[in-house]
Amino acid sequence: MDLPAPLAWLVDEAIACHEPEQFLATLGRQLLADNLPLAGGALTLAVPDPIIAHRSWLWQAETGAVIERLSFKGAATGGMGPDGAPQDRTAEDWLAGLGSLAEDTDASNAPAPVLRWAGIHPFSPGETERLHQVARFAATPLALLKEKAALSALLDAYLGRRSAARVRAGAVGRGTGETIRAVLLCADLRNFTTLSETTDPDLVIAALDAWFDRMAGAIHAFGGEVLKFIGDGLLAIFPVIHSPAEASDAALRAVIAARAGMAHLDATRKEDGLSPLPFGVALHLGDILWGNIGAADRLDFTAIGPAVNLVSRLEGLCRPLGRSVLASGAVAAQTSIQLVPLGEHRLRGIAAPCAIFAVPDA
């Protein structure tokens, strides 16, 4: 069958596009070369993400540039779509600003994908029909892109971006891993057992979510990654990418930001007649084995090693020492942030005494 070039590309080559922006830009160039008077295009995908409702890629024909725009759940939208989900008008409004808006490619009855085009002048009936034909041929490669985007979003949400990237790259065998140097962060709520036994379960879950929002939000904002949530605690890493000093400073700044967030949360809880959420955080710099561990058919991508054991034991000293944030001597030796020395202490299960420092309360 002798197909027009854009349709032949969709049949033979589009499946090789691994990213939506690559697909949109390449298809747009194909349509321009086939004499369709395009001003721009947009591709929107719904993704199974905790906070993102839609991802849209906007392509401008004149420059060839593609930009990505995220629409977040709960944000203002253009009303409800045919599927009952919030309807994102970002792509449509942007295309309308470029020129005459094309007929929808008839994907609007599904949450995603939606492919739209704008023309430098109103499309003729023949041009509109050609775009509808393009949409029909694009259905299969777009479905594959949607599946890839969904898998990527789920892996990022449940594993974290760095760990998810490793899994997507094929690191899925038990024992597959690498030794990396990182600042480890171990955090835990205090008196959570008592709180959970004396508080309505809905309020307990809300408290946990608020605690994790402040900790994980600060960790991610300063370049760290949460490896796992453990009950009311978490384990995170700040990999040494450029220097141990940079990673140590980033981890400490994240903790200071999280502590400020928790102080604000406690003030809000007090106004609501709720108890504060005391916590402990420990930081340590060391080498960890980062990779797959578990049963033959059920794996966990995590970190293990003496450094992980030490930071866990160090966090356990926060309450006895009356401090909310402790750091090991390894972190103190690298950071430019002023810390308070607390002397050497023995940690359970750790042979050598550990020099311990505290982050000033102010």
Short mmCIF file of C-alpha atoms in Angstrom, two decimals:
data_model
loop_
_atom_site.label_atom_id
_atom_site.label_comp_id
_atom_site.label_asym_id
_atom_site.label_seq_id
_atom_site.Cartn_x
_atom_site.Cartn_y
_atom_site.Cartn_z
CA MET A 1 0.00 0.00 0.00
CA ASP A 2 1.37 3.38 -1.03
CA LEU A 3 0.73 5.62 2.00
CA PRO A 4 1.43 9.33 2.41
CA ALA A 5 4.72 9.91 4.21
CA PRO A 6 3.19 10.81 7.62
CA LEU A 7 1.03 7.68 7.65
CA ALA A 8 3.94 5.50 6.53
CA TRP A 9 6.02 6.93 9.38
CA LEU A 10 3.25 6.16 11.87
CA VAL A 11 3.08 2.56 10.64
CA ASP A 12 6.79 1.83 10.28
CA GLU A 13 8.77 4.08 12.61
CA ALA A 14 6.64 5.82 15.23
CA ILE A 15 6.79 2.80 17.52
CA ALA A 16 10.49 3.56 18.02
CA CYS A 17 9.68 6.91 19.69
CA HIS A 18 10.25 6.45 23.40
CA GLU A 19 9.19 9.93 24.51
CA PRO A 20 5.95 11.82 23.79
CA GLU A 21 7.81 15.02 22.87
CA GLN A 22 9.84 13.12 20.28
CA PHE A 23 6.66 11.61 18.81
CA LEU A 24 4.85 14.97 18.63
CA ALA A 25 7.74 16.91 17.10
CA THR A 26 8.55 14.22 14.52
CA LEU A 27 4.92 13.80 13.48
CA GLY A 28 4.54 17.57 13.24
CA ARG A 29 7.54 17.81 10.91
CA GLN A 30 6.14 14.99 8.81
CA LEU A 31 2.82 16.80 8.44
CA LEU A 32 4.53 20.08 7.55
CA ALA A 33 6.54 18.28 4.87
CA ASP A 34 3.25 16.87 3.57
CA ASN A 35 2.00 20.45 3.08
CA LEU A 36 -0.39 20.66 5.99
CA PRO A 37 -0.46 24.32 7.14
CA LEU A 38 0.30 23.72 10.81
CA ALA A 39 1.09 26.40 13.38
CA GLY A 40 1.52 23.93 16.22
CA GLY A 41 0.32 20.79 17.93
CA ALA A 42 -0.35 19.37 21.36
CA LEU A 43 -0.37 15.92 22.88
CA THR A 44 -2.01 15.26 26.26
CA LEU A 45 -1.69 12.08 28.31
CA ALA A 46 -3.41 11.19 31.56
CA VAL A 47 -0.98 9.48 33.94
CA PRO A 48 -1.60 7.40 37.09
CA ASP A 49 0.30 9.81 39.32
CA PRO A 50 -0.46 10.82 42.93
CA ILE A 51 -0.46 14.56 42.11
CA ILE A 52 -0.31 14.97 38.31
CA ALA A 53 -3.57 14.67 36.40
CA HIS A 54 -2.30 15.28 32.86
CA ARG A 55 0.97 15.89 31.05
CA SER A 56 0.81 17.99 27.89
CA TRP A 57 3.51 18.57 25.28
CA LEU A 58 3.15 21.70 23.15
CA TRP A 59 4.94 21.90 19.78
CA GLN A 60 5.40 25.11 17.79
CA ALA A 61 5.90 24.63 14.07
CA GLU A 62 7.87 27.83 13.52
CA THR A 63 10.63 27.05 16.00
CA GLY A 64 10.29 23.27 16.35
CA ALA A 65 10.38 23.71 20.13
CA VAL A 66 8.45 21.37 22.44
CA ILE A 67 7.60 22.37 25.98
CA GLU A 68 5.93 20.26 28.64
CA ARG A 69 3.12 21.47 30.88
CA LEU A 70 1.80 19.60 33.91
CA SER A 71 -1.78 19.80 35.18
CA PHE A 72 -2.14 18.91 38.84
CA LYS A 73 -5.03 17.17 40.53
CA GLY A 74 -7.30 19.56 42.37
CA ALA A 75 -6.10 22.56 40.34
CA ALA A 76 -8.46 24.75 38.35
CA THR A 77 -9.48 23.11 35.08
CA GLY A 78 -11.76 23.74 32.17
CA GLY A 79 -14.66 21.80 33.68
CA MET A 80 -15.58 18.16 33.40
CA GLY A 81 -14.83 16.05 30.38
CA PRO A 82 -17.05 13.35 28.82
CA ASP A 83 -15.45 10.72 31.06
CA GLY A 84 -16.33 12.64 34.22
CA ALA A 85 -12.70 13.60 34.85
CA PRO A 86 -11.46 17.20 35.05
CA GLN A 87 -10.84 18.57 31.58
CA ASP A 88 -7.51 20.31 31.00
CA ARG A 89 -7.85 23.21 28.53
CA THR A 90 -4.18 24.16 28.53
CA ALA A 91 -3.36 22.54 25.20
CA GLU A 92 -6.54 23.81 23.53
CA ASP A 93 -6.06 27.38 24.77
CA TRP A 94 -2.40 27.39 23.72
CA LEU A 95 -3.23 26.12 20.24
CA ALA A 96 -6.01 28.68 19.90
CA GLY A 97 -3.40 31.35 20.56
CA LEU A 98 -1.29 30.05 17.67
CA GLY A 99 -4.02 30.13 15.08
CA SER A 100 -7.16 28.39 13.94
CA LEU A 101 -7.87 25.40 16.14
CA ALA A 102 -8.08 22.09 14.35
CA GLU A 103 -10.90 19.68 14.72
CA ASP A 104 -10.23 17.41 17.70
CA THR A 105 -8.69 14.15 16.58
CA ASP A 106 -11.64 12.33 18.15
CA ALA A 107 -9.77 11.09 21.21
CA SER A 108 -11.75 13.33 23.56
CA ASN A 109 -13.95 10.54 24.89
CA ALA A 110 -10.96 8.92 26.59
CA PRO A 111 -8.82 10.43 29.37
CA ALA A 112 -5.77 10.13 27.08
CA PRO A 113 -4.18 10.41 24.65
CA VAL A 114 -5.52 13.53 23.00
CA LEU A 115 -3.79 14.90 19.88
CA ARG A 116 -4.71 18.37 18.61
CA TRP A 117 -3.43 20.68 15.88
CA ALA A 118 -3.63 24.38 15.08
CA GLY A 119 -3.31 25.82 11.58
CA ILE A 120 -1.95 29.07 10.22
CA HIS A 121 -5.42 29.48 8.67
CA PRO A 122 -8.71 27.57 9.05
CA PHE A 123 -8.35 24.00 7.87
CA SER A 124 -10.24 23.01 4.77
CA PRO A 125 -12.54 19.97 4.89
CA GLY A 126 -9.87 17.96 3.06
CA GLU A 127 -7.15 18.98 5.53
CA THR A 128 -9.42 18.17 8.46
CA GLU A 129 -10.07 14.72 7.00
CA ARG A 130 -6.32 14.15 6.59
CA LEU A 131 -5.82 15.01 10.28
CA HIS A 132 -8.54 12.56 11.27
CA GLN A 133 -6.79 9.91 9.20
CA VAL A 134 -3.52 10.73 10.95
CA ALA A 135 -5.31 10.30 14.30
CA ARG A 136 -6.53 6.84 13.32
CA PHE A 137 -3.04 5.73 12.28
CA ALA A 138 -1.55 7.32 15.42
CA ALA A 139 -3.80 5.34 17.78
CA THR A 140 -1.47 2.34 18.17
CA PRO A 141 1.83 4.18 18.77
CA LEU A 142 0.02 6.60 21.10
CA ALA A 143 -1.40 3.68 23.09
CA LEU A 144 2.14 2.35 23.54
CA LEU A 145 3.39 5.79 24.61
CA LYS A 146 0.55 5.97 27.13
CA GLU A 147 1.50 2.58 28.59
CA LYS A 148 5.15 3.63 28.87
CA ALA A 149 4.20 6.92 30.52
CA ALA A 150 1.91 5.11 32.96
CA LEU A 151 4.59 2.59 33.90
CA SER A 152 7.16 5.35 34.32
CA ALA A 153 4.83 7.37 36.56
CA LEU A 154 4.04 4.36 38.74
CA LEU A 155 7.70 3.38 39.11
CA ASP A 156 8.63 6.96 40.05
CA ALA A 157 5.81 7.12 42.62
CA TYR A 158 6.63 3.82 44.31
CA LEU A 159 10.41 3.60 43.92
CA GLY A 160 11.63 7.17 43.57
CA ARG A 161 13.11 8.67 40.42
CA ARG A 162 16.67 7.41 40.73
CA SER A 163 15.68 3.89 41.71
CA ALA A 164 12.96 3.81 39.05
CA ALA A 165 15.48 4.86 36.41
CA ARG A 166 17.71 1.96 37.42
CA VAL A 167 14.82 -0.50 37.17
CA ARG A 168 13.77 0.86 33.76
CA ALA A 169 17.37 0.45 32.61
CA GLY A 170 17.13 -3.28 33.33
CA ALA A 171 18.52 -3.62 36.85
CA VAL A 172 15.87 -6.17 37.85
CA GLY A 173 17.95 -9.19 38.87
CA ARG A 174 18.30 -10.15 42.51
CA GLY A 175 21.73 -9.09 43.72
CA THR A 176 22.02 -6.44 40.99
CA GLY A 177 23.37 -3.29 42.56
CA GLU A 178 26.24 -0.90 43.00
CA THR A 179 28.18 0.66 45.83
CA ILE A 180 27.59 4.40 46.05
CA ARG A 181 28.62 7.08 48.50
CA ALA A 182 25.75 9.06 49.97
CA VAL A 183 24.49 10.99 52.94
CA LEU A 184 21.80 8.85 54.55
CA LEU A 185 18.81 10.34 56.34
CA CYS A 186 16.77 8.32 58.82
CA ALA A 187 13.67 9.92 60.33
CA ASP A 188 11.04 8.70 62.76
CA LEU A 189 8.05 10.07 64.63
CA ARG A 190 8.04 9.90 68.42
CA ASN A 191 5.22 8.34 70.47
CA PHE A 192 3.45 7.18 67.34
CA THR A 193 2.25 3.94 68.94
CA THR A 194 0.45 5.92 71.64
CA LEU A 195 -0.95 8.31 69.05
CA SER A 196 -2.28 5.48 66.90
CA GLU A 197 -3.93 3.77 69.89
CA THR A 198 -5.69 6.88 71.18
CA THR A 199 -6.61 8.68 67.95
CA ASP A 200 -9.21 8.10 65.27
CA PRO A 201 -7.63 6.15 62.36
CA ASP A 202 -8.50 8.89 59.86
CA LEU A 203 -6.65 11.45 61.98
CA VAL A 204 -3.68 9.10 62.32
CA ILE A 205 -3.44 8.72 58.54
CA ALA A 206 -3.78 12.50 58.10
CA ALA A 207 -0.98 13.05 60.62
CA LEU A 208 1.28 10.57 58.84
CA ASP A 209 0.59 12.15 55.47
CA ALA A 210 1.33 15.62 56.83
CA TRP A 211 4.60 14.40 58.40
CA PHE A 212 5.74 12.64 55.25
CA ASP A 213 4.73 15.61 53.08
CA ARG A 214 7.07 17.88 55.01
CA MET A 215 9.95 15.44 55.23
CA ALA A 216 9.79 14.03 51.71
CA GLY A 217 9.01 17.42 50.19
CA ALA A 218 12.13 18.95 51.73
CA ILE A 219 14.26 15.92 50.83
CA HIS A 220 13.23 16.05 47.19
CA ALA A 221 13.55 19.84 47.03
CA PHE A 222 17.23 19.59 48.00
CA GLY A 223 18.10 16.74 45.63
CA GLY A 224 17.60 13.72 47.87
CA GLU A 225 15.44 10.67 47.31
CA VAL A 226 13.19 8.78 49.71
CA LEU A 227 14.07 5.10 49.41
CA LYS A 228 11.27 3.78 51.57
CA PHE A 229 8.65 4.57 54.16
CA ILE A 230 8.86 2.31 57.20
CA GLY A 231 5.78 2.64 59.38
CA ASP A 232 6.05 6.18 60.73
CA GLY A 233 9.65 6.55 59.57
CA LEU A 234 11.58 6.89 56.36
CA LEU A 235 15.01 6.27 54.87
CA ALA A 236 16.41 8.67 52.27
CA ILE A 237 19.70 9.26 50.49
CA PHE A 238 21.56 12.25 49.08
CA PRO A 239 24.02 10.64 46.64
CA VAL A 240 27.48 12.19 46.40
CA ILE A 241 27.43 13.48 42.82
CA HIS A 242 29.97 16.31 42.92
CA SER A 243 31.42 16.28 46.45
CA PRO A 244 30.64 14.94 49.92
CA ALA A 245 30.45 18.53 51.17
CA GLU A 246 27.71 19.40 48.69
CA ALA A 247 25.68 16.30 49.59
CA SER A 248 26.11 16.96 53.32
CA ASP A 249 25.02 20.58 53.02
CA ALA A 250 22.00 19.57 50.92
CA ALA A 251 20.91 16.96 53.47
CA LEU A 252 21.24 19.38 56.38
CA ARG A 253 19.36 22.12 54.55
CA ALA A 254 16.59 19.64 53.78
CA VAL A 255 16.31 18.71 57.46
CA ILE A 256 16.29 22.35 58.55
CA ALA A 257 13.53 23.09 56.03
CA ALA A 258 11.54 20.05 57.16
CA ARG A 259 11.92 21.06 60.80
CA ALA A 260 10.53 24.51 60.01
CA GLY A 261 7.62 22.85 58.21
CA MET A 262 6.94 20.62 61.19
CA ALA A 263 6.98 23.62 63.55
CA HIS A 264 4.29 25.24 61.41
CA LEU A 265 2.32 21.98 61.33
CA ASP A 266 2.50 21.65 65.13
CA ALA A 267 1.21 25.20 65.53
CA THR A 268 -1.72 24.38 63.24
CA ARG A 269 -2.43 21.13 65.11
CA LYS A 270 -2.40 23.01 68.43
CA GLU A 271 -5.04 25.43 67.11
CA ASP A 272 -7.13 22.39 66.18
CA GLY A 273 -6.75 20.85 69.64
CA LEU A 274 -4.36 18.13 68.43
CA SER A 275 -1.07 17.06 69.97
CA PRO A 276 2.27 17.97 68.34
CA LEU A 277 4.27 15.46 66.32
CA PRO A 278 7.75 15.17 67.85
CA PHE A 279 10.34 13.47 65.66
CA GLY A 280 13.97 12.51 65.34
CA VAL A 281 16.26 12.74 62.31
CA ALA A 282 19.80 11.41 61.88
CA LEU A 283 22.34 11.96 59.10
CA HIS A 284 25.43 9.97 58.22
CA LEU A 285 27.84 9.91 55.29
CA GLY A 286 29.05 6.54 54.07
CA ASP A 287 29.10 3.85 51.40
CA ILE A 288 25.97 1.82 50.73
CA LEU A 289 25.02 -1.07 48.48
CA TRP A 290 22.11 0.25 46.40
CA GLY A 291 20.21 -2.36 44.45
CA ASN A 292 17.83 -5.32 44.38
CA ILE A 293 17.37 -7.45 47.48
CA GLY A 294 14.62 -9.90 48.31
CA ALA A 295 13.03 -13.20 47.32
CA ALA A 296 13.33 -14.74 43.89
CA ASP A 297 9.98 -13.34 42.78
CA ARG A 298 9.57 -10.30 45.07
CA LEU A 299 12.29 -7.66 45.11
CA ASP A 300 12.94 -4.40 46.89
CA PHE A 301 15.23 -1.74 45.43
CA THR A 302 16.89 -0.40 48.57
CA ALA A 303 20.12 0.37 50.39
CA ILE A 304 22.00 -1.83 52.86
CA GLY A 305 25.36 -1.77 54.57
CA PRO A 306 27.06 -0.66 57.81
CA ALA A 307 26.26 2.99 57.04
CA VAL A 308 22.53 2.21 57.03
CA ASN A 309 22.83 0.43 60.37
CA LEU A 310 24.76 3.35 61.87
CA VAL A 311 22.29 6.05 60.81
CA SER A 312 19.41 3.97 62.20
CA ARG A 313 21.16 3.58 65.56
CA LEU A 314 22.07 7.28 65.54
CA GLU A 315 18.45 8.28 65.08
CA GLY A 316 17.63 6.24 68.18
CA LEU A 317 19.79 8.64 70.25
CA CYS A 318 17.69 11.70 69.39
CA ARG A 319 15.30 11.15 72.30
CA PRO A 320 17.94 10.28 74.98
CA LEU A 321 20.03 13.29 73.96
CA GLY A 322 17.02 15.60 73.77
CA ARG A 323 17.70 16.60 70.16
CA SER A 324 15.53 16.50 67.06
CA VAL A 325 18.41 16.33 64.56
CA LEU A 326 21.73 14.50 64.96
CA ALA A 327 24.62 14.13 62.52
CA SER A 328 27.63 11.85 62.58
CA GLY A 329 31.20 13.06 62.60
CA ALA A 330 31.47 12.05 58.94
CA VAL A 331 28.80 14.63 58.01
CA ALA A 332 30.19 17.27 60.38
CA ALA A 333 33.63 16.96 58.79
CA GLN A 334 32.19 17.86 55.37
CA THR A 335 29.48 20.41 55.93
CA SER A 336 29.80 24.18 55.98
CA ILE A 337 26.78 24.42 58.29
CA GLN A 338 27.62 25.02 61.94
CA LEU A 339 26.86 22.06 64.19
CA VAL A 340 27.03 21.56 67.96
CA PRO A 341 29.46 18.82 69.12
CA LEU A 342 27.96 16.38 71.63
CA GLY A 343 31.02 14.18 72.12
CA GLU A 344 31.51 10.52 71.30
CA HIS A 345 28.82 7.96 72.00
CA ARG A 346 28.53 4.24 71.63
CA LEU A 347 25.80 2.99 69.31
CA ARG A 348 24.16 -0.38 69.79
CA GLY A 349 25.72 -2.93 67.45
CA ILE A 350 28.45 -0.51 66.28
CA ALA A 351 31.96 -1.41 67.44
CA ALA A 352 33.65 2.00 67.47
CA PRO A 353 32.29 5.05 69.32
CA CYS A 354 30.71 7.66 67.04
CA ALA A 355 31.31 11.39 67.21
CA ILE A 356 27.88 13.01 67.30
CA PHE A 357 26.80 16.53 66.45
CA ALA A 358 23.48 18.33 66.68
CA VAL A 359 21.87 20.93 64.48
CA PRO A 360 21.27 24.05 66.59
CA ASP A 361 17.65 24.46 67.61
CA ALA A 362 17.42 28.07 66.45
#
